[in-house]
């Protein structure tokens, strides 16, 4: 899909070497990665492609995992990051799938509302995925077990945090949407 490759190229141009930067702490690098991917996914999602979002957004979100793992010093391949994303989706339950269905329905039934609903939904979802992936990678890098109950609790917290952050990112998302 061209839209996936365009999004990956844009992301690569902005973040490929972030793990090598000495002017940012690792926390700043991870926060930037999560924000950039959240904005990118929201900008892609406002495109009028009903129900294709999951097929377009999932590879982009998996690539976010690749970048987060590079910052943590434990690189993952695209396939390994996709597996991690699937594992997280299985743990947090149907919340992710339900949000994707709602997003598709808005685009079909109420396309004029899609921009208003899509940005906080997708930014918040991608933000939460990024934070959960980073938490998971942190625990694994230390040889610690990841507790499913903790992941579910953190999912709710990070999803709400992401929705709040989406409000301040709306203008940035709207300026990026024409790049795709």
CSV table of C-alpha atoms in Angstrom, one decimal:
chain,number,residue,atom,x,y,z
A,1,UNK,CA,0.0,0.0,0.0
A,2,UNK,CA,1.4,3.4,-1.0
A,3,UNK,CA,0.0,5.1,2.0
A,4,UNK,CA,1.9,2.8,4.4
A,5,UNK,CA,5.1,3.4,2.5
A,6,UNK,CA,4.5,7.2,2.4
A,7,UNK,CA,3.9,7.2,6.2
A,8,UNK,CA,6.9,5.1,6.9
A,9,UNK,CA,9.1,7.4,4.7
A,10,UNK,CA,7.9,10.4,6.6
A,11,UNK,CA,8.5,8.8,9.9
A,12,UNK,CA,11.9,7.6,8.9
A,13,UNK,CA,12.9,11.1,7.8
A,14,UNK,CA,11.9,12.5,11.3
A,15,UNK,CA,13.1,9.8,13.6
A,16,UNK,CA,15.5,7.2,12.1
A,17,UNK,CA,18.5,8.4,14.0
A,18,UNK,CA,16.8,9.6,17.2
A,19,UNK,CA,18.4,6.8,19.3
A,20,UNK,CA,21.8,8.2,18.4
A,21,UNK,CA,21.1,11.8,19.5
A,22,UNK,CA,23.0,13.0,22.5
A,23,UNK,CA,20.9,16.2,23.0
A,24,UNK,CA,17.9,14.2,24.2
A,25,UNK,CA,17.5,11.9,27.2
A,26,UNK,CA,16.1,8.4,26.4
A,27,UNK,CA,12.8,9.5,28.0
A,28,UNK,CA,12.6,12.5,25.6
A,29,UNK,CA,13.4,10.3,22.7
A,30,UNK,CA,10.6,7.8,23.6
A,31,UNK,CA,8.1,10.6,24.2
A,32,UNK,CA,9.0,12.2,20.8
A,33,UNK,CA,8.7,8.8,19.0
A,34,UNK,CA,5.3,8.2,20.6
A,35,UNK,CA,4.0,11.7,19.7
A,36,UNK,CA,5.3,11.6,16.1
A,37,UNK,CA,3.7,8.2,15.5
A,38,UNK,CA,0.5,9.3,17.2
A,39,UNK,CA,0.3,12.4,15.0
A,40,UNK,CA,1.1,10.4,11.9
A,41,UNK,CA,-1.5,7.7,12.5
A,42,UNK,CA,-4.1,10.3,13.3
A,43,UNK,CA,-3.2,12.2,10.1
A,44,UNK,CA,-3.4,9.0,8.0
A,45,UNK,CA,-6.7,8.0,9.7
A,46,UNK,CA,-8.5,11.2,8.7
A,47,UNK,CA,-8.2,10.1,5.1
A,48,UNK,CA,-11.5,8.9,3.7
A,49,UNK,CA,-10.7,5.2,3.7
A,50,UNK,CA,-13.5,3.5,5.7
A,51,UNK,CA,-12.5,0.3,7.6
A,52,UNK,CA,-9.1,0.2,5.9
A,53,UNK,CA,-7.6,2.0,9.0
A,54,UNK,CA,-6.6,-1.2,10.8
A,55,UNK,CA,-4.7,-2.4,7.8
A,56,UNK,CA,-2.9,0.9,7.3
A,57,UNK,CA,-2.4,1.9,11.0
A,58,UNK,CA,-1.2,-1.4,12.3
A,59,UNK,CA,2.1,-1.6,10.3
A,60,UNK,CA,2.8,2.1,11.3
A,61,UNK,CA,2.1,1.3,15.0
A,62,UNK,CA,4.3,-1.8,14.7
A,63,UNK,CA,7.1,0.3,13.3
A,64,UNK,CA,6.8,2.6,16.3
A,65,UNK,CA,7.6,-0.5,18.3
A,66,UNK,CA,10.7,-1.0,16.2
A,67,UNK,CA,11.9,2.5,17.0
A,68,UNK,CA,11.1,2.3,20.7
A,69,UNK,CA,13.0,-1.0,20.9
A,70,UNK,CA,16.0,0.6,19.2
A,71,UNK,CA,16.1,3.4,21.9
A,72,UNK,CA,15.9,0.7,24.5
A,73,UNK,CA,18.9,-1.0,22.9
A,74,UNK,CA,17.0,-4.2,22.1
A,75,UNK,CA,16.1,-3.9,18.4
A,76,UNK,CA,13.1,-5.7,17.0
A,77,UNK,CA,12.4,-6.5,13.4
A,78,UNK,CA,9.1,-5.3,11.8
A,79,UNK,CA,7.7,-8.9,12.2
A,80,UNK,CA,8.7,-9.0,15.9
A,81,UNK,CA,7.2,-5.6,16.5
A,82,UNK,CA,3.9,-6.7,14.8
A,83,UNK,CA,3.8,-9.8,17.0
A,84,UNK,CA,4.3,-7.6,20.1
A,85,UNK,CA,1.5,-5.4,18.9
A,86,UNK,CA,-0.8,-8.4,18.4
A,87,UNK,CA,0.2,-9.7,21.9
A,88,UNK,CA,-0.7,-6.4,23.5
A,89,UNK,CA,-4.0,-6.2,21.5
A,90,UNK,CA,-4.9,-9.7,22.8
A,91,UNK,CA,-4.2,-8.7,26.4
A,92,UNK,CA,-6.1,-5.4,26.4
A,93,UNK,CA,-9.0,-7.1,24.8
A,94,UNK,CA,-11.6,-5.9,22.4
A,95,UNK,CA,-11.1,-2.2,23.2
A,96,UNK,CA,-8.8,-1.7,20.2
A,97,UNK,CA,-11.1,-3.5,17.8
A,98,UNK,CA,-14.2,-1.7,19.0
A,99,UNK,CA,-12.4,1.7,18.4
A,100,UNK,CA,-11.5,0.6,14.9
A,101,UNK,CA,-15.1,-0.3,14.1
A,102,UNK,CA,-16.4,3.0,15.5
A,103,UNK,CA,-13.8,4.9,13.4
A,104,UNK,CA,-15.0,3.1,10.3
A,105,UNK,CA,-18.7,3.7,11.0
A,106,UNK,CA,-18.0,7.4,11.5
A,107,UNK,CA,-16.4,7.6,8.1
A,108,UNK,CA,-19.2,5.8,6.4
A,109,UNK,CA,-22.2,7.2,8.2
A,110,UNK,CA,-21.0,10.6,9.5
A,111,UNK,CA,-18.0,11.5,7.3
A,112,UNK,CA,-18.2,15.2,8.3
A,113,UNK,CA,-17.6,14.2,12.0
A,114,UNK,CA,-14.7,11.9,11.2
A,115,UNK,CA,-12.1,14.5,11.6
A,116,UNK,CA,-13.4,15.6,15.0
A,117,UNK,CA,-13.8,12.0,16.3
A,118,UNK,CA,-10.8,10.4,14.5
A,119,UNK,CA,-8.0,12.6,15.8
A,120,UNK,CA,-8.6,12.0,19.5
A,121,UNK,CA,-9.5,8.4,19.0
A,122,UNK,CA,-6.5,7.4,16.8
A,123,UNK,CA,-4.0,9.7,18.5
A,124,UNK,CA,-5.1,8.4,21.9
A,125,UNK,CA,-5.1,4.7,20.7
A,126,UNK,CA,-1.6,5.1,19.2
A,127,UNK,CA,-0.3,6.9,22.2
A,128,UNK,CA,-1.5,4.2,24.5
A,129,UNK,CA,-0.1,1.5,22.3
A,130,UNK,CA,3.3,3.3,22.3
A,131,UNK,CA,3.3,3.7,26.0
A,132,UNK,CA,2.3,0.0,26.6
A,133,UNK,CA,4.9,-1.2,24.1
A,134,UNK,CA,7.6,0.9,25.8
A,135,UNK,CA,6.6,-0.4,29.2
A,136,UNK,CA,6.7,-4.0,27.9
A,137,UNK,CA,10.1,-3.4,26.3
A,138,UNK,CA,11.4,-1.9,29.5
A,139,UNK,CA,10.4,-4.9,31.6
A,140,UNK,CA,11.7,-7.3,29.1
A,141,UNK,CA,15.1,-5.5,28.8
A,142,UNK,CA,15.4,-5.9,32.6
A,143,UNK,CA,14.4,-9.6,32.5
A,144,UNK,CA,11.2,-8.9,34.3
A,145,UNK,CA,7.8,-10.5,33.7
A,146,UNK,CA,5.0,-8.5,32.3
A,147,UNK,CA,1.7,-8.8,34.3
A,148,UNK,CA,-1.4,-8.8,32.1
A,149,UNK,CA,-3.5,-7.1,34.8
A,150,UNK,CA,-1.0,-4.2,35.0
A,151,UNK,CA,-1.1,-3.9,31.2
A,152,UNK,CA,-4.9,-3.6,31.2
A,153,UNK,CA,-4.8,-1.0,34.0
A,154,UNK,CA,-2.1,0.9,32.2
A,155,UNK,CA,-4.0,0.7,28.9
A,156,UNK,CA,-6.9,2.6,30.4
A,157,UNK,CA,-4.6,5.2,31.9
A,158,UNK,CA,-2.6,5.7,28.8
A,159,UNK,CA,-5.6,5.8,26.5
A,160,UNK,CA,-7.1,8.7,28.6
A,161,UNK,CA,-3.8,10.4,28.7
A,162,UNK,CA,-3.5,10.1,24.9
A,163,UNK,CA,-7.0,11.6,24.4
A,164,UNK,CA,-6.0,14.6,26.4
A,165,UNK,CA,-2.7,15.0,24.5
A,166,UNK,CA,-4.6,14.7,21.2
A,167,UNK,CA,-6.4,18.0,22.0
A,168,UNK,CA,-3.1,19.9,21.8
A,169,UNK,CA,-2.0,18.0,18.8
A,170,UNK,CA,-5.1,18.6,16.6
A,171,UNK,CA,-3.6,21.5,14.6
A,172,UNK,CA,-0.4,19.5,14.0
A,173,UNK,CA,-2.4,16.5,12.8
A,174,UNK,CA,-4.5,18.7,10.5
A,175,UNK,CA,-1.3,20.2,9.0
A,176,UNK,CA,0.1,16.7,8.3
A,177,UNK,CA,-3.0,15.1,6.8
A,178,UNK,CA,-2.3,16.5,3.4
A,179,UNK,CA,1.1,14.8,3.3
A,180,UNK,CA,-0.7,11.5,2.8
